[in-house]
Structures are given as structure tokens and as C-alpha cells.
């Protein structure tokens, strides 16, 4: 799983994981581990059918506690109680039912309480997330579709199944979604929604400036820091648009993504949305110069002179142009990657680009910069607050930067 999905720090929060009868039930074990890696405490309930695919023991062995395997059966986590059906609702902050079979969906939609999981769901007052997985014909059946609408009406947070080849070798909708689709939805339900109602724009990745049909000028930015900023904003309730240079980053379907290749396209894409944006955060490693295009086809070395001289022209400074058209209430975050003193550069760029906040890091030091999961930033804002942060995971840097901006 890519770095920007690895948000931790949900210590003290609890999730109850409900697993029902689907061939995808084994995937709930990985979900359990992912939730734990976010520092969440997890308990679980397996329906009777789920236990034909996976055992309660597996969940217990991986640290889920308690694990309910029937109306009055539980593994680990203290005394058996006649009120097990009420416990998740009293102890947990969110409930995730993944996978949800057609039967479990029907039980939840109609409010049945004929097994432990459906009773627990009925008695659960907090956010409930449901992730169906089943054969495409079962998914498309009118009764299932009706139940799906009913679940949405009842306030369940509903994650659509994927399309593709399912276990029974049929093609269609019904596949268990990617973990990267599920985990952020759970974390969002547990996060403070202090960016709710805000429109956030994030630029990320490198730009790729074409010189001829096969060659380009670029840099090694992976887009990780920007993906962390975007994800953190989304988890905290923002409506997020990402303008992404060429990158292998995966983005959650809840975000808008505008893929671009070069700086001029990135500039256009940003200005298309800037007027309607509350906060822009420019993490992209934009190429300041682009080679003057050689021509239509591929440059051939035969017949050319020894060596090669390439001429460049200047690209627009996207962040600076946003700063120039910033209106009252809009905020702008910049980044800077340096090989010399961060303090001076941060100060200079904050003023020159009309920023509210800048995070500056050295790219010539361990644990900081391109392609590593951590970053060590010097942070400066337009009120003169300056802080040198220790090396932190990029997810943590992102979370703290939003804290910093919101406190300002
Ligand atoms: N930036 C931008 N468009 C550019 C260059 C930079 O939007 N053409 C943004 C980056 O996304 C980053 C900030 O400006 O948020 C600083 O980028 P950096 O390359 O460090 O600064 P430059 O202004 O290009 O200065 P220099 O390369 O001389 O250090």
C-alpha cells in the first residue's frame, strides 16, 4: 500500500469489523491488519456463513478482540456477556461490514436482528460502512439493488463494489473493492471534519517537458508528499482536486484528479479551478524550464555534430501566479526542496509568492526529500511563526501542516 494511505495516530479509536459469507471474507483479515496499522483497536463479528470461508481464530490470532462467532459465542476479550449484541455500539467509534453478502445487506436494510452481526448493526449508533461483494447477477438483482438504495437512505456509508472478473469466473460488478478504496473511508469517518466545506487544490508529482518524440526533461519527484496532503485534507472532510504530473500514485475515488504532463498544462488546470478554491497546496516539482521542442519526430544523431546543445525557455511559476490572483479568504501553501539553508529560502519564497504557509526541506539529507517515506521540514507562516520539525512520515507532516494552517 502506498505511503499516503498509511495514516496512523488513531490511537484510542475502535472499529468493529463485521464479516459475512463471501469468498472475499479472507480479505477482511488484511483489512484488520490495515486498521491496526492506523493504531486502531479492532473487534470483529463473523456470521455463520463467513465462518465457512474464514475462522474466528484467524481474526483472534491477528489481534481482533473480542471476536464474536455467534449470538453467545466469543473468542478473547474478557467475559462472555448476554449483551454482546450491544457492546460494539457502546465501545466502538465506527462499524465496517466488509464483505457484506446479499443476505447481510438484506438483513441490514430491513432491520432484522436474527444473528449477532445484524443485532450489533441495529444497536450501533455511530457511522456504519458497508462494502458488498458477491456474484454480479446477485448484485444486479432488483432485490439487491433495492436493498442497496435502502441502506443509503438509512445513512450507511456505502462503498460500491468493483467491476471485473469475480471468483466464479464471471465478469461484472460485484468484486470486493481495493483496500485503498475502503481504508480511507473508515479513517474519514473517524477524523475531525475541520476541513468540511472547503475546496482544496493540490498539485503534485513532477512535470515532464518534451524535447522530441521520445525524450523529455523531468525530475524524480514521486508525488508522495502531495498525495499525503491531498489524502489528509480529504480525510478531514475537504472536497479535493488533485492536479497530478506523471506519477504512479493511486488516488481515492472520492477525489477529483486532473492528470497533466507538463508545466503549462498544470498551470491551465490550476487556474481553471483556482477561483472556486479555498486552499491551494502546491507540492509539485514543476520544471522551471522546458526544452525548445526539437520538432515533430525523433531526433537522429546520424549527421549531427559531436555533443548536443539543448535550448530551454522559461515555464510559468504556477504557485506565484496563484499568489498574484489570491483573493480575501483564499489560502496558499507552498513547498520548497533545497540543497542550502531552508530558513532563508522559505522566507524569500513565502514573500515572493504571497503564501500563507511554506514547508521547506533539504533534499541532500537522509530521511528527507524525493522518494522516501519521511520528510524533515522547516515550517514558516505569514505571521512569522517558524518551526523546525523532526523527521516524520510524510502522512504525519501533512496532518500537522493542515493543523498549522487551521490554527493560523
Ligand atoms: N512552483 C510552481 N511552479 C513553478 C515552480 C515552482 O508552482 N514553475 C511551486 C512548487 O510547487 C513549490 C514552490 O513553487 O510549491 C517552490 O518551488 P521551488 O522549485 O523550490 O522554487 P522556485 O521558485 O522554482 O525557486 P528555485 O528553483 O530557484 O529554488
Short mmCIF file of C-alpha atoms and ligand atoms in Angstrom, two decimals:
data_model
loop_
_atom_site.label_atom_id
_atom_site.label_comp_id
_atom_site.label_asym_id
_atom_site.label_seq_id
_atom_site.Cartn_x
_atom_site.Cartn_y
_atom_site.Cartn_z
CA UNK A 1 0.00 0.00 0.00
CA UNK A 2 1.40 3.39 -0.95
CA UNK A 3 2.63 5.73 1.73
CA UNK A 4 -0.24 8.21 1.52
CA UNK A 5 -2.71 5.57 2.72
CA UNK A 6 -0.62 4.89 5.82
CA UNK A 7 -2.12 7.36 8.23
CA UNK A 8 -1.51 6.37 11.84
CA UNK A 9 -2.34 8.16 15.08
CA UNK A 10 -5.91 6.92 15.54
CA UNK A 11 -4.83 5.62 18.95
CA UNK A 12 -7.76 5.08 21.29
CA UNK A 13 -10.29 4.78 18.46
CA UNK A 14 -12.07 1.50 17.93
CA UNK A 15 -13.60 -0.13 14.88
CA UNK A 16 -15.93 -3.11 14.83
CA UNK A 17 -15.43 -5.27 11.75
CA UNK A 18 -18.36 -7.36 10.54
CA UNK A 19 -17.58 -10.19 8.13
CA UNK A 20 -20.24 -12.08 6.21
CA UNK A 21 -20.33 -15.04 3.85
CA UNK A 22 -18.46 -14.30 0.65
CA UNK A 23 -15.38 -15.73 -0.96
CA UNK A 24 -13.90 -12.28 -0.25
CA UNK A 25 -14.16 -12.95 3.51
CA UNK A 26 -10.42 -13.75 3.62
CA UNK A 27 -9.75 -10.15 2.55
CA UNK A 28 -11.22 -8.97 5.85
CA UNK A 29 -8.05 -10.32 7.51
CA UNK A 30 -5.97 -7.82 5.56
CA UNK A 31 -8.50 -5.10 6.40
CA UNK A 32 -7.99 -5.97 10.07
CA UNK A 33 -4.21 -5.53 9.71
CA UNK A 34 -4.59 -2.24 7.87
CA UNK A 35 -6.90 -0.87 10.55
CA UNK A 36 -4.40 -1.94 13.20
CA UNK A 37 -1.57 -0.25 11.33
CA UNK A 38 -3.52 3.02 11.71
CA UNK A 39 -3.31 2.39 15.50
CA UNK A 40 -6.96 1.38 15.69
CA UNK A 41 -8.27 -1.22 18.10
CA UNK A 42 -10.45 -3.72 16.28
CA UNK A 43 -13.12 -6.18 17.36
CA UNK A 44 -14.94 -8.46 14.91
CA UNK A 45 -18.05 -10.48 14.27
CA UNK A 46 -18.20 -13.33 11.77
CA UNK A 47 -21.57 -14.52 10.56
CA UNK A 48 -22.20 -18.23 10.38
CA UNK A 49 -21.62 -18.23 6.60
CA UNK A 50 -18.43 -16.19 6.94
CA UNK A 51 -17.07 -18.99 9.11
CA UNK A 52 -17.34 -21.40 6.17
CA UNK A 53 -14.62 -19.25 4.50
CA UNK A 54 -12.50 -17.98 7.41
CA UNK A 55 -12.32 -18.76 11.11
CA UNK A 56 -12.76 -16.55 14.15
CA UNK A 57 -9.44 -17.93 15.33
CA UNK A 58 -7.62 -16.23 12.44
CA UNK A 59 -9.06 -12.86 13.44
CA UNK A 60 -8.26 -13.51 17.09
CA UNK A 61 -4.70 -14.56 16.22
CA UNK A 62 -4.18 -11.31 14.33
CA UNK A 63 -5.30 -9.32 17.35
CA UNK A 64 -9.02 -8.64 16.92
CA UNK A 65 -10.64 -8.68 20.36
CA UNK A 66 -13.20 -9.82 21.10
CA UNK A 67 -14.27 -11.91 18.11
CA UNK A 68 -17.97 -12.83 18.12
CA UNK A 69 -18.78 -16.04 16.29
CA UNK A 70 -22.41 -16.44 17.32
CA UNK A 71 -25.15 -14.91 19.46
CA UNK A 72 -23.49 -16.15 22.63
CA UNK A 73 -20.06 -17.17 21.45
CA UNK A 74 -16.98 -15.04 21.56
CA UNK A 75 -13.23 -15.50 21.48
CA UNK A 76 -10.86 -13.46 23.67
CA UNK A 77 -11.55 -10.05 25.16
CA UNK A 78 -12.94 -10.91 28.60
CA UNK A 79 -16.10 -12.47 29.87
CA UNK A 80 -18.89 -13.75 27.68
CA UNK A 81 -21.80 -11.39 28.13
CA UNK A 82 -25.51 -11.73 27.38
CA UNK A 83 -25.24 -8.21 25.94
CA UNK A 84 -22.62 -8.88 23.27
CA UNK A 85 -25.03 -7.52 20.67
CA UNK A 86 -24.83 -4.10 22.36
CA UNK A 87 -21.10 -3.96 23.03
CA UNK A 88 -19.80 -2.64 19.68
CA UNK A 89 -22.34 0.19 19.81
CA UNK A 90 -21.10 1.14 23.27
CA UNK A 91 -17.39 0.71 22.71
CA UNK A 92 -16.62 1.42 19.05
CA UNK A 93 -16.41 4.60 17.01
CA UNK A 94 -17.26 3.07 13.63
CA UNK A 95 -18.53 -0.19 12.21
CA UNK A 96 -17.26 -1.66 8.96
CA UNK A 97 -19.14 -4.53 7.36
CA UNK A 98 -16.76 -5.98 4.78
CA UNK A 99 -17.54 -8.05 2.88
CA UNK A 100 -21.32 -7.71 3.08
CA UNK A 101 -23.14 -10.59 1.40
CA UNK A 102 -26.54 -10.15 -0.28
CA UNK A 103 -28.16 -11.75 2.78
CA UNK A 104 -26.39 -9.47 5.23
CA UNK A 105 -27.32 -6.45 3.11
CA UNK A 106 -30.96 -7.56 3.21
CA UNK A 107 -30.81 -8.06 6.97
CA UNK A 108 -29.36 -4.57 7.46
CA UNK A 109 -31.79 -2.94 5.01
CA UNK A 110 -34.86 -4.48 6.65
CA UNK A 111 -33.59 -4.12 10.19
CA UNK A 112 -33.63 -7.83 11.01
CA UNK A 113 -31.96 -8.95 14.18
CA UNK A 114 -31.69 -12.67 13.57
CA UNK A 115 -27.94 -13.04 14.01
CA UNK A 116 -25.19 -11.39 16.03
CA UNK A 117 -23.93 -9.08 13.27
CA UNK A 118 -27.38 -7.74 12.34
CA UNK A 119 -28.24 -7.16 16.03
CA UNK A 120 -24.96 -5.31 16.54
CA UNK A 121 -25.61 -3.17 13.47
CA UNK A 122 -29.12 -2.32 14.68
CA UNK A 123 -27.76 -1.25 18.05
CA UNK A 124 -24.83 0.71 16.59
CA UNK A 125 -25.36 4.49 16.78
CA UNK A 126 -22.14 5.63 15.04
CA UNK A 127 -21.03 5.61 11.39
CA UNK A 128 -21.60 2.29 9.62
CA UNK A 129 -19.73 1.49 6.42
CA UNK A 130 -20.86 -1.32 4.17
CA UNK A 131 -18.77 -2.99 1.45
CA UNK A 132 -20.68 -5.59 -0.60
CA UNK A 133 -19.04 -8.43 -2.51
CA UNK A 134 -20.94 -11.04 -4.48
CA UNK A 135 -21.62 -12.58 -7.87
CA UNK A 136 -22.58 -9.91 -10.47
CA UNK A 137 -26.00 -11.42 -11.13
CA UNK A 138 -26.74 -11.38 -7.41
CA UNK A 139 -25.51 -7.76 -7.23
CA UNK A 140 -27.66 -6.70 -10.19
CA UNK A 141 -30.76 -8.48 -8.89
CA UNK A 142 -33.56 -5.93 -8.32
CA UNK A 143 -33.89 -7.01 -4.70
CA UNK A 144 -30.20 -6.36 -4.00
CA UNK A 145 -30.33 -3.01 -5.79
CA UNK A 146 -33.37 -2.03 -3.77
CA UNK A 147 -31.61 -3.04 -0.54
CA UNK A 148 -28.57 -1.00 -1.58
CA UNK A 149 -30.73 2.11 -2.01
CA UNK A 150 -32.39 1.42 1.31
CA UNK A 151 -29.00 1.20 3.02
CA UNK A 152 -28.04 4.57 1.55
CA UNK A 153 -31.35 6.04 2.75
CA UNK A 154 -30.73 4.62 6.20
CA UNK A 155 -27.45 6.54 6.39
CA UNK A 156 -25.00 3.71 5.80
CA UNK A 157 -21.76 4.86 4.16
CA UNK A 158 -21.85 2.71 1.05
CA UNK A 159 -18.77 1.66 -0.94
CA UNK A 160 -19.65 0.36 -4.40
CA UNK A 161 -18.23 -2.98 -5.45
CA UNK A 162 -15.67 -3.07 -8.26
CA UNK A 163 -16.25 -4.41 -11.75
CA UNK A 164 -14.17 -7.16 -13.30
CA UNK A 165 -13.60 -10.89 -13.09
CA UNK A 166 -15.11 -12.38 -9.92
CA UNK A 167 -14.24 -15.64 -8.16
CA UNK A 168 -16.88 -17.64 -10.05
CA UNK A 169 -15.17 -16.56 -13.34
CA UNK A 170 -18.00 -14.25 -14.38
CA UNK A 171 -17.34 -10.67 -15.44
CA UNK A 172 -19.29 -7.80 -13.94
CA UNK A 173 -19.86 -5.68 -10.89
CA UNK A 174 -19.57 -7.37 -7.53
CA UNK A 175 -15.86 -7.63 -6.76
CA UNK A 176 -14.60 -6.64 -3.34
CA UNK A 177 -13.06 -3.15 -3.82
CA UNK A 178 -9.37 -2.34 -3.42
CA UNK A 179 -8.15 -1.84 0.14
CA UNK A 180 -7.16 1.71 -0.86
CA UNK A 181 -10.83 2.46 -1.50
CA UNK A 182 -12.01 1.11 1.84
CA UNK A 183 -9.43 2.18 4.43
CA UNK A 184 -9.67 5.96 3.77
CA UNK A 185 -13.46 5.85 4.15
CA UNK A 186 -13.08 4.32 7.61
CA UNK A 187 -10.37 6.82 8.58
CA UNK A 188 -12.52 9.70 7.29
CA UNK A 189 -15.39 8.57 9.50
CA UNK A 190 -13.00 8.76 12.47
CA UNK A 191 -11.26 12.04 11.61
CA UNK A 192 -12.13 15.56 12.73
CA UNK A 193 -14.07 17.17 9.86
CA UNK A 194 -12.37 20.52 10.30
CA UNK A 195 -11.91 21.00 6.53
CA UNK A 196 -15.53 20.16 5.71
CA UNK A 197 -16.97 22.57 3.17
CA UNK A 198 -13.51 23.63 1.97
CA UNK A 199 -12.37 23.14 -1.61
CA UNK A 200 -8.74 22.15 -1.70
CA UNK A 201 -6.46 22.03 -4.74
CA UNK A 202 -3.20 20.05 -4.58
CA UNK A 203 -0.51 19.97 -7.27
CA UNK A 204 1.88 17.05 -7.12
CA UNK A 205 4.48 14.97 -8.90
CA UNK A 206 7.00 16.11 -11.47
CA UNK A 207 6.24 17.74 -14.78
CA UNK A 208 7.54 16.21 -17.97
CA UNK A 209 8.75 18.64 -20.61
CA UNK A 210 9.01 17.00 -24.00
CA UNK A 211 12.06 17.75 -26.18
CA UNK A 212 11.40 15.40 -29.09
CA UNK A 213 9.07 12.47 -29.74
CA UNK A 214 10.86 10.20 -27.22
CA UNK A 215 12.84 12.41 -24.84
CA UNK A 216 11.80 14.69 -22.02
CA UNK A 217 13.20 16.81 -19.20
CA UNK A 218 11.90 15.96 -15.72
CA UNK A 219 12.89 15.18 -12.11
CA UNK A 220 12.49 12.24 -9.68
CA UNK A 221 9.51 13.56 -7.70
CA UNK A 222 7.19 10.64 -6.86
CA UNK A 223 4.24 12.81 -5.78
CA UNK A 224 4.16 11.22 -2.31
CA UNK A 225 4.15 14.43 -0.26
CA UNK A 226 1.35 15.89 -2.38
CA UNK A 227 -0.65 12.67 -2.21
CA UNK A 228 -0.32 12.80 1.59
CA UNK A 229 -1.52 16.44 1.66
CA UNK A 230 -4.47 15.55 -0.58
CA UNK A 231 -5.40 12.45 1.42
CA UNK A 232 -5.14 14.24 4.78
CA UNK A 233 -7.39 17.05 3.51
CA UNK A 234 -9.92 14.52 2.20
CA UNK A 235 -9.89 12.58 5.49
CA UNK A 236 -10.65 15.85 7.27
CA UNK A 237 -13.70 16.50 5.13
CA UNK A 238 -12.39 18.68 2.28
CA UNK A 239 -13.51 18.43 -1.32
CA UNK A 240 -10.19 17.73 -3.02
CA UNK A 241 -8.96 18.25 -6.57
CA UNK A 242 -5.54 16.90 -7.45
CA UNK A 243 -3.61 18.19 -10.46
CA UNK A 244 -1.05 15.46 -10.98
CA UNK A 245 2.02 15.33 -13.15
CA UNK A 246 3.12 11.86 -14.32
CA UNK A 247 3.04 9.72 -11.17
CA UNK A 248 2.29 6.18 -10.06
CA UNK A 249 0.28 7.43 -7.08
CA UNK A 250 -3.19 5.90 -6.67
CA UNK A 251 -5.94 8.31 -5.73
CA UNK A 252 -9.10 7.60 -3.80
CA UNK A 253 -12.22 7.81 -5.95
CA UNK A 254 -13.60 10.47 -3.61
CA UNK A 255 -11.16 13.00 -5.05
CA UNK A 256 -11.15 14.74 -8.40
CA UNK A 257 -7.98 14.08 -10.37
CA UNK A 258 -6.72 16.07 -13.37
CA UNK A 259 -3.72 14.32 -14.92
CA UNK A 260 -1.27 16.57 -16.77
CA UNK A 261 2.11 16.14 -18.40
CA UNK A 262 3.84 19.49 -18.44
CA UNK A 263 4.01 22.78 -16.55
CA UNK A 264 1.82 24.70 -18.94
CA UNK A 265 -0.95 22.11 -18.68
CA UNK A 266 -0.58 22.17 -14.88
CA UNK A 267 -0.83 25.96 -14.94
CA UNK A 268 -4.05 25.82 -17.03
CA UNK A 269 -5.60 23.09 -14.87
CA UNK A 270 -4.88 25.04 -11.67
CA UNK A 271 -6.27 28.31 -12.99
CA UNK A 272 -9.39 26.51 -14.21
CA UNK A 273 -10.34 25.78 -10.59
CA UNK A 274 -8.46 28.40 -8.53
CA UNK A 275 -11.27 30.99 -8.46
CA UNK A 276 -13.54 28.39 -6.85
CA UNK A 277 -10.87 27.02 -4.46
CA UNK A 278 -10.42 27.86 -0.77
CA UNK A 279 -6.94 26.46 -0.27
CA UNK A 280 -4.29 25.52 -2.83
CA UNK A 281 -1.29 23.47 -1.84
CA UNK A 282 1.48 23.29 -4.43
CA UNK A 283 3.79 20.37 -3.83
CA UNK A 284 4.59 19.69 -7.49
CA UNK A 285 8.21 19.72 -8.57
CA UNK A 286 7.49 21.85 -11.60
CA UNK A 287 10.25 22.08 -14.20
CA UNK A 288 11.20 25.75 -14.25
CA UNK A 289 12.38 25.42 -17.86
CA UNK A 290 11.26 23.41 -20.87
CA UNK A 291 13.47 22.42 -23.78
CA UNK A 292 12.59 24.16 -27.02
CA UNK A 293 10.90 21.40 -28.97
CA UNK A 294 13.21 19.75 -31.47
CA UNK A 295 10.46 19.06 -33.98
CA UNK A 296 7.73 16.56 -34.75
CA UNK A 297 9.67 13.33 -34.83
CA UNK A 298 12.61 11.70 -33.08
CA UNK A 299 15.98 13.45 -33.06
CA UNK A 300 18.54 11.39 -35.01
CA UNK A 301 22.19 11.51 -34.07
CA UNK A 302 23.39 10.50 -37.51
CA UNK A 303 24.56 13.53 -39.40
CA UNK A 304 24.52 15.77 -36.31
CA UNK A 305 27.62 17.20 -34.70
CA UNK A 306 29.54 15.74 -31.76
CA UNK A 307 27.71 16.54 -28.48
CA UNK A 308 24.33 18.15 -28.16
CA UNK A 309 23.17 21.60 -27.13
CA UNK A 310 19.58 21.90 -25.98
CA UNK A 311 17.98 25.33 -25.54
CA UNK A 312 15.37 25.98 -22.86
CA UNK A 313 12.63 28.51 -22.33
CA UNK A 314 11.01 29.51 -19.05
CA UNK A 315 7.88 27.82 -17.71
CA UNK A 316 5.23 29.74 -15.78
CA UNK A 317 5.59 29.78 -11.99
CA UNK A 318 2.22 28.30 -11.06
CA UNK A 319 2.33 29.00 -7.35
CA UNK A 320 3.46 32.58 -7.86
CA UNK A 321 0.65 33.19 -10.35
CA UNK A 322 -1.91 31.81 -7.85
CA UNK A 323 -0.44 34.10 -5.20
CA UNK A 324 -0.82 37.09 -7.51
CA UNK A 325 -4.53 36.40 -8.02
CA UNK A 326 -5.25 35.34 -4.43
CA UNK A 327 -8.40 36.94 -3.07
CA UNK A 328 -9.52 37.58 0.51
CA UNK A 329 -10.12 34.30 2.31
CA UNK A 330 -8.10 32.09 -0.06
CA UNK A 331 -5.03 30.39 1.35
CA UNK A 332 -1.90 29.17 -0.32
CA UNK A 333 0.62 26.59 0.83
CA UNK A 334 3.97 26.18 -0.89
CA UNK A 335 6.77 23.69 -0.61
CA UNK A 336 10.44 24.10 -1.33
CA UNK A 337 13.11 21.48 -1.81
CA UNK A 338 16.55 22.91 -1.19
CA UNK A 339 20.20 21.99 -1.07
CA UNK A 340 21.07 25.02 1.05
CA UNK A 341 19.75 26.79 4.15
CA UNK A 342 15.97 26.31 4.36
CA UNK A 343 15.26 29.32 6.57
CA UNK A 344 16.37 31.94 4.10
CA UNK A 345 14.78 30.23 1.10
CA UNK A 346 11.49 29.71 2.94
CA UNK A 347 11.36 33.37 3.92
CA UNK A 348 12.17 34.52 0.39
CA UNK A 349 9.62 32.23 -1.33
CA UNK A 350 6.86 32.93 1.21
CA UNK A 351 7.09 36.64 0.48
CA UNK A 352 7.76 36.41 -3.28
CA UNK A 353 4.84 34.04 -3.92
CA UNK A 354 2.38 35.63 -1.45
CA UNK A 355 1.98 32.42 0.59
CA UNK A 356 0.26 31.75 3.90
CA UNK A 357 2.47 28.80 4.75
CA UNK A 358 5.59 27.17 3.38
CA UNK A 359 7.26 23.85 4.22
CA UNK A 360 10.86 23.63 3.22
CA UNK A 361 13.04 20.54 3.26
CA UNK A 362 16.60 19.62 2.35
CA UNK A 363 16.87 17.09 -0.46
CA UNK A 364 20.52 16.35 0.30
CA UNK A 365 19.90 14.82 3.75
CA UNK A 366 18.84 11.32 4.83
CA UNK A 367 15.15 10.88 5.63
CA UNK A 368 14.05 13.88 3.61
CA UNK A 369 13.22 14.62 0.00
CA UNK A 370 12.49 12.61 -3.13
CA UNK A 371 11.25 9.02 -2.97
CA UNK A 372 11.48 8.48 0.82
CA UNK A 373 8.52 7.97 3.17
CA UNK A 374 9.75 10.62 5.62
CA UNK A 375 10.38 14.32 5.49
CA UNK A 376 12.08 16.82 7.77
CA UNK A 377 10.61 20.25 7.20
CA UNK A 378 11.15 23.81 8.32
CA UNK A 379 7.75 25.49 8.50
CA UNK A 380 7.15 29.21 8.21
CA UNK A 381 3.86 31.09 8.02
CA UNK A 382 2.85 34.62 7.10
CA UNK A 383 2.50 35.56 10.76
CA UNK A 384 6.14 34.82 11.37
CA UNK A 385 5.68 31.52 13.17
CA UNK A 386 8.67 29.31 12.38
CA UNK A 387 9.26 25.71 13.45
CA UNK A 388 11.84 23.08 12.59
CA UNK A 389 10.12 19.69 12.72
CA UNK A 390 11.95 16.39 13.32
CA UNK A 391 11.95 13.66 10.63
CA UNK A 392 8.34 12.43 10.38
CA UNK A 393 6.40 10.23 8.00
CA UNK A 394 5.02 12.30 5.14
CA UNK A 395 1.47 11.44 6.27
CA UNK A 396 2.29 12.95 9.67
CA UNK A 397 3.88 16.04 8.09
CA UNK A 398 0.72 16.51 6.02
CA UNK A 399 -1.58 16.13 9.01
CA UNK A 400 0.44 18.66 11.04
CA UNK A 401 0.58 21.15 8.17
CA UNK A 402 -3.21 21.19 7.98
CA UNK A 403 -3.31 21.63 11.78
CA UNK A 404 -0.88 24.53 11.45
CA UNK A 405 -2.91 26.22 8.71
CA UNK A 406 -6.20 25.78 10.55
CA UNK A 407 -4.77 27.22 13.76
CA UNK A 408 -3.42 30.31 12.00
N1 LIG B 1 6.34 26.05 -8.21
C1 LIG B 1 5.35 26.23 -9.14
N2 LIG B 1 5.67 26.47 -10.44
C2 LIG B 1 6.96 26.55 -10.83
C3 LIG B 1 7.98 26.36 -9.88
C4 LIG B 1 7.64 26.11 -8.59
O1 LIG B 1 4.17 26.13 -8.79
N3 LIG B 1 7.25 26.78 -12.10
C5 LIG B 1 5.99 25.83 -6.79
C6 LIG B 1 6.34 24.46 -6.26
O2 LIG B 1 5.25 23.57 -6.40
C7 LIG B 1 6.64 24.76 -4.80
C8 LIG B 1 7.19 26.17 -4.82
O3 LIG B 1 6.76 26.75 -6.04
O4 LIG B 1 5.48 24.80 -4.01
C9 LIG B 1 8.67 26.31 -4.73
O5 LIG B 1 9.28 25.57 -5.75
P1 LIG B 1 10.86 25.66 -5.97
O6 LIG B 1 11.21 24.88 -7.19
O7 LIG B 1 11.55 25.32 -4.69
O8 LIG B 1 11.02 27.21 -6.16
P2 LIG B 1 11.41 28.09 -7.36
O9 LIG B 1 10.55 29.29 -7.21
O10 LIG B 1 11.34 27.36 -8.65
O11 LIG B 1 12.89 28.50 -6.99
P3 LIG B 1 14.29 27.76 -7.24
O12 LIG B 1 14.03 26.59 -8.14
O13 LIG B 1 15.12 28.82 -7.84
O14 LIG B 1 14.74 27.37 -5.87
#
